[in-house]
């Protein structure tokens, strides 16, 4: 996994900072930024509470917009004073993660904040498995929640990066939902659109004064 700097203090951040909870997002964000030559986008690693710390330091160092995914996005949005754009989990991301599971299993647990698991409700009609959508409300208590389902015989899970160590600790199987380059690019382009609109509004306000 790519390591973030221990502190961003004293380092001038670019306008847009993508905070990546997993290696897949870090790698694909780098590819997207390089392909489109976006010179105002910074890519950093940070997951859950660590991602919040990175976001706060990035904003203090000049970042104007934060981009992230899943539970990390959820937590950052709750504390940041700048716009926070979500890397959404779409149907293709969901299908790719499902394909990595052992198809002989009868039940699957899908774990995450509501912005991660909502798409699985649609797939319930398409997948011939019993799917438990397990919505998280906060970072604490995840072990107890998954343990409850494991005791009921659910041993295979799909979810955000933060749940995998807990799933493995309980002796279960877990697959992290990946994000395709296209999905990440869409979020970065939305962040750039917001940045441009904010700058235009600021210029109009200054012109009127």
JSON list of C-alpha atoms in Angstrom, two decimals, residues 44-144:
[
{"chain": "A", "resi": 44, "resn": "UNK", "atom": "CA", "xyz": [-3.07, 10.48, -1.23]},
{"chain": "A", "resi": 45, "resn": "UNK", "atom": "CA", "xyz": [-3.80, 7.33, 0.75]},
{"chain": "A", "resi": 46, "resn": "UNK", "atom": "CA", "xyz": [-6.12, 7.39, 3.76]},
{"chain": "A", "resi": 47, "resn": "UNK", "atom": "CA", "xyz": [-8.74, 4.99, 5.11]},
{"chain": "A", "resi": 48, "resn": "UNK", "atom": "CA", "xyz": [-11.57, 5.79, 7.56]},
{"chain": "A", "resi": 49, "resn": "UNK", "atom": "CA", "xyz": [-10.37, 7.83, 10.59]},
{"chain": "A", "resi": 50, "resn": "UNK", "atom": "CA", "xyz": [-6.87, 8.07, 9.11]},
{"chain": "A", "resi": 51, "resn": "UNK", "atom": "CA", "xyz": [-8.43, 9.39, 5.91]},
{"chain": "A", "resi": 52, "resn": "UNK", "atom": "CA", "xyz": [-10.24, 12.05, 7.93]},
{"chain": "A", "resi": 53, "resn": "UNK", "atom": "CA", "xyz": [-6.94, 13.18, 9.43]},
{"chain": "A", "resi": 54, "resn": "UNK", "atom": "CA", "xyz": [-5.37, 13.36, 5.96]},
{"chain": "A", "resi": 55, "resn": "UNK", "atom": "CA", "xyz": [-8.36, 15.34, 4.67]},
{"chain": "A", "resi": 56, "resn": "UNK", "atom": "CA", "xyz": [-8.22, 17.88, 7.50]},
{"chain": "A", "resi": 57, "resn": "UNK", "atom": "CA", "xyz": [-4.49, 18.39, 7.00]},
{"chain": "A", "resi": 58, "resn": "UNK", "atom": "CA", "xyz": [-4.92, 18.65, 3.23]},
{"chain": "A", "resi": 59, "resn": "UNK", "atom": "CA", "xyz": [-7.55, 21.39, 3.62]},
{"chain": "A", "resi": 60, "resn": "UNK", "atom": "CA", "xyz": [-5.33, 23.23, 6.10]},
{"chain": "A", "resi": 61, "resn": "UNK", "atom": "CA", "xyz": [-2.56, 23.03, 3.47]},
{"chain": "A", "resi": 62, "resn": "UNK", "atom": "CA", "xyz": [-4.67, 24.56, 0.70]},
{"chain": "A", "resi": 63, "resn": "UNK", "atom": "CA", "xyz": [-6.91, 21.83, -0.74]},
{"chain": "A", "resi": 64, "resn": "UNK", "atom": "CA", "xyz": [-10.21, 23.26, -1.98]},
{"chain": "A", "resi": 65, "resn": "UNK", "atom": "CA", "xyz": [-12.07, 20.01, -2.74]},
{"chain": "A", "resi": 66, "resn": "UNK", "atom": "CA", "xyz": [-11.73, 16.47, -1.36]},
{"chain": "A", "resi": 67, "resn": "UNK", "atom": "CA", "xyz": [-12.64, 13.29, -3.26]},
{"chain": "A", "resi": 68, "resn": "UNK", "atom": "CA", "xyz": [-13.04, 9.88, -1.58]},
{"chain": "A", "resi": 69, "resn": "UNK", "atom": "CA", "xyz": [-15.17, 6.72, -1.41]},
{"chain": "A", "resi": 70, "resn": "UNK", "atom": "CA", "xyz": [-17.32, 4.64, 0.90]},
{"chain": "A", "resi": 71, "resn": "UNK", "atom": "CA", "xyz": [-17.01, 4.95, 4.65]},
{"chain": "A", "resi": 72, "resn": "UNK", "atom": "CA", "xyz": [-14.02, 7.25, 4.30]},
{"chain": "A", "resi": 73, "resn": "UNK", "atom": "CA", "xyz": [-16.07, 9.66, 2.17]},
{"chain": "A", "resi": 74, "resn": "UNK", "atom": "CA", "xyz": [-18.89, 9.45, 4.71]},
{"chain": "A", "resi": 75, "resn": "UNK", "atom": "CA", "xyz": [-16.61, 10.38, 7.62]},
{"chain": "A", "resi": 76, "resn": "UNK", "atom": "CA", "xyz": [-14.74, 13.13, 5.74]},
{"chain": "A", "resi": 77, "resn": "UNK", "atom": "CA", "xyz": [-17.97, 14.77, 4.62]},
{"chain": "A", "resi": 78, "resn": "UNK", "atom": "CA", "xyz": [-19.02, 15.07, 8.25]},
{"chain": "A", "resi": 79, "resn": "UNK", "atom": "CA", "xyz": [-16.01, 17.16, 9.27]},
{"chain": "A", "resi": 80, "resn": "UNK", "atom": "CA", "xyz": [-14.63, 18.98, 6.22]},
{"chain": "A", "resi": 81, "resn": "UNK", "atom": "CA", "xyz": [-15.30, 22.66, 5.55]},
{"chain": "A", "resi": 82, "resn": "UNK", "atom": "CA", "xyz": [-14.78, 22.29, 1.79]},
{"chain": "A", "resi": 83, "resn": "UNK", "atom": "CA", "xyz": [-16.86, 20.37, -0.80]},
{"chain": "A", "resi": 84, "resn": "UNK", "atom": "CA", "xyz": [-16.42, 16.59, -0.66]},
{"chain": "A", "resi": 85, "resn": "UNK", "atom": "CA", "xyz": [-17.11, 14.59, -3.83]},
{"chain": "A", "resi": 86, "resn": "UNK", "atom": "CA", "xyz": [-17.97, 10.89, -3.68]},
{"chain": "A", "resi": 87, "resn": "UNK", "atom": "CA", "xyz": [-16.46, 8.16, -5.82]},
{"chain": "A", "resi": 88, "resn": "UNK", "atom": "CA", "xyz": [-19.69, 6.26, -6.29]},
{"chain": "A", "resi": 89, "resn": "UNK", "atom": "CA", "xyz": [-19.97, 2.49, -6.32]},
{"chain": "A", "resi": 90, "resn": "UNK", "atom": "CA", "xyz": [-21.86, 1.53, -9.47]},
{"chain": "A", "resi": 91, "resn": "UNK", "atom": "CA", "xyz": [-23.34, -1.71, -10.82]},
{"chain": "A", "resi": 92, "resn": "UNK", "atom": "CA", "xyz": [-20.16, -2.67, -12.68]},
{"chain": "A", "resi": 93, "resn": "UNK", "atom": "CA", "xyz": [-18.05, -2.31, -9.52]},
{"chain": "A", "resi": 94, "resn": "UNK", "atom": "CA", "xyz": [-20.55, -4.47, -7.65]},
{"chain": "A", "resi": 95, "resn": "UNK", "atom": "CA", "xyz": [-20.62, -7.21, -10.28]},
{"chain": "A", "resi": 96, "resn": "UNK", "atom": "CA", "xyz": [-16.82, -7.35, -10.46]},
{"chain": "A", "resi": 97, "resn": "UNK", "atom": "CA", "xyz": [-16.57, -7.79, -6.68]},
{"chain": "A", "resi": 98, "resn": "UNK", "atom": "CA", "xyz": [-19.27, -10.48, -6.70]},
{"chain": "A", "resi": 99, "resn": "UNK", "atom": "CA", "xyz": [-17.42, -12.41, -9.43]},
{"chain": "A", "resi": 100, "resn": "UNK", "atom": "CA", "xyz": [-14.42, -12.80, -7.11]},
{"chain": "A", "resi": 101, "resn": "UNK", "atom": "CA", "xyz": [-16.43, -14.76, -4.55]},
{"chain": "A", "resi": 102, "resn": "UNK", "atom": "CA", "xyz": [-16.73, -18.53, -4.48]},
{"chain": "A", "resi": 103, "resn": "UNK", "atom": "CA", "xyz": [-19.94, -19.14, -6.39]},
{"chain": "A", "resi": 104, "resn": "UNK", "atom": "CA", "xyz": [-20.66, -22.32, -4.43]},
{"chain": "A", "resi": 105, "resn": "UNK", "atom": "CA", "xyz": [-21.69, -20.32, -1.34]},
{"chain": "A", "resi": 106, "resn": "UNK", "atom": "CA", "xyz": [-25.39, -19.92, -0.60]},
{"chain": "A", "resi": 107, "resn": "UNK", "atom": "CA", "xyz": [-25.36, -16.71, 1.41]},
{"chain": "A", "resi": 108, "resn": "UNK", "atom": "CA", "xyz": [-23.43, -13.44, 1.05]},
{"chain": "A", "resi": 109, "resn": "UNK", "atom": "CA", "xyz": [-23.10, -10.50, 3.41]},
{"chain": "A", "resi": 110, "resn": "UNK", "atom": "CA", "xyz": [-22.69, -7.06, 1.86]},
{"chain": "A", "resi": 111, "resn": "UNK", "atom": "CA", "xyz": [-21.27, -4.70, 4.47]},
{"chain": "A", "resi": 112, "resn": "UNK", "atom": "CA", "xyz": [-20.81, -0.93, 4.34]},
{"chain": "A", "resi": 113, "resn": "UNK", "atom": "CA", "xyz": [-22.32, 2.50, 4.71]},
{"chain": "A", "resi": 114, "resn": "UNK", "atom": "CA", "xyz": [-25.51, 3.10, 2.75]},
{"chain": "A", "resi": 115, "resn": "UNK", "atom": "CA", "xyz": [-23.60, 4.81, -0.09]},
{"chain": "A", "resi": 116, "resn": "UNK", "atom": "CA", "xyz": [-21.72, 1.53, -0.70]},
{"chain": "A", "resi": 117, "resn": "UNK", "atom": "CA", "xyz": [-24.41, -1.12, -0.31]},
{"chain": "A", "resi": 118, "resn": "UNK", "atom": "CA", "xyz": [-27.44, 0.50, -1.94]},
{"chain": "A", "resi": 119, "resn": "UNK", "atom": "CA", "xyz": [-26.72, -0.98, -5.37]},
{"chain": "A", "resi": 120, "resn": "UNK", "atom": "CA", "xyz": [-26.91, -4.54, -4.10]},
{"chain": "A", "resi": 121, "resn": "UNK", "atom": "CA", "xyz": [-30.65, -4.26, -3.60]},
{"chain": "A", "resi": 122, "resn": "UNK", "atom": "CA", "xyz": [-31.01, -4.32, -7.39]},
{"chain": "A", "resi": 123, "resn": "UNK", "atom": "CA", "xyz": [-28.72, -7.34, -7.74]},
{"chain": "A", "resi": 124, "resn": "UNK", "atom": "CA", "xyz": [-30.83, -9.35, -5.30]},
{"chain": "A", "resi": 125, "resn": "UNK", "atom": "CA", "xyz": [-33.18, -9.98, -8.21]},
{"chain": "A", "resi": 126, "resn": "UNK", "atom": "CA", "xyz": [-30.34, -11.18, -10.46]},
{"chain": "A", "resi": 127, "resn": "UNK", "atom": "CA", "xyz": [-28.08, -13.21, -8.16]},
{"chain": "A", "resi": 128, "resn": "UNK", "atom": "CA", "xyz": [-29.29, -16.69, -7.14]},
{"chain": "A", "resi": 129, "resn": "UNK", "atom": "CA", "xyz": [-27.92, -16.30, -3.60]},
{"chain": "A", "resi": 130, "resn": "UNK", "atom": "CA", "xyz": [-29.34, -15.09, -0.34]},
{"chain": "A", "resi": 131, "resn": "UNK", "atom": "CA", "xyz": [-27.87, -11.59, 0.14]},
{"chain": "A", "resi": 132, "resn": "UNK", "atom": "CA", "xyz": [-27.76, -9.84, 3.50]},
{"chain": "A", "resi": 133, "resn": "UNK", "atom": "CA", "xyz": [-27.21, -6.09, 3.17]},
{"chain": "A", "resi": 134, "resn": "UNK", "atom": "CA", "xyz": [-25.58, -4.99, 6.42]},
{"chain": "A", "resi": 135, "resn": "UNK", "atom": "CA", "xyz": [-25.60, -1.22, 6.74]},
{"chain": "A", "resi": 136, "resn": "UNK", "atom": "CA", "xyz": [-23.03, 0.43, 8.99]},
{"chain": "A", "resi": 137, "resn": "UNK", "atom": "CA", "xyz": [-23.84, 3.64, 10.83]},
{"chain": "A", "resi": 138, "resn": "UNK", "atom": "CA", "xyz": [-20.45, 4.33, 12.41]},
{"chain": "A", "resi": 139, "resn": "UNK", "atom": "CA", "xyz": [-16.87, 3.05, 12.51]},
{"chain": "A", "resi": 140, "resn": "UNK", "atom": "CA", "xyz": [-17.29, 1.40, 15.91]},
{"chain": "A", "resi": 141, "resn": "UNK", "atom": "CA", "xyz": [-19.11, -1.87, 16.49]},
{"chain": "A", "resi": 142, "resn": "UNK", "atom": "CA", "xyz": [-18.31, -3.48, 13.13]},
{"chain": "A", "resi": 143, "resn": "UNK", "atom": "CA", "xyz": [-16.83, -6.59, 14.75]},
{"chain": "A", "resi": 144, "resn": "UNK", "atom": "CA", "xyz": [-20.00, -7.24, 16.75]}
]
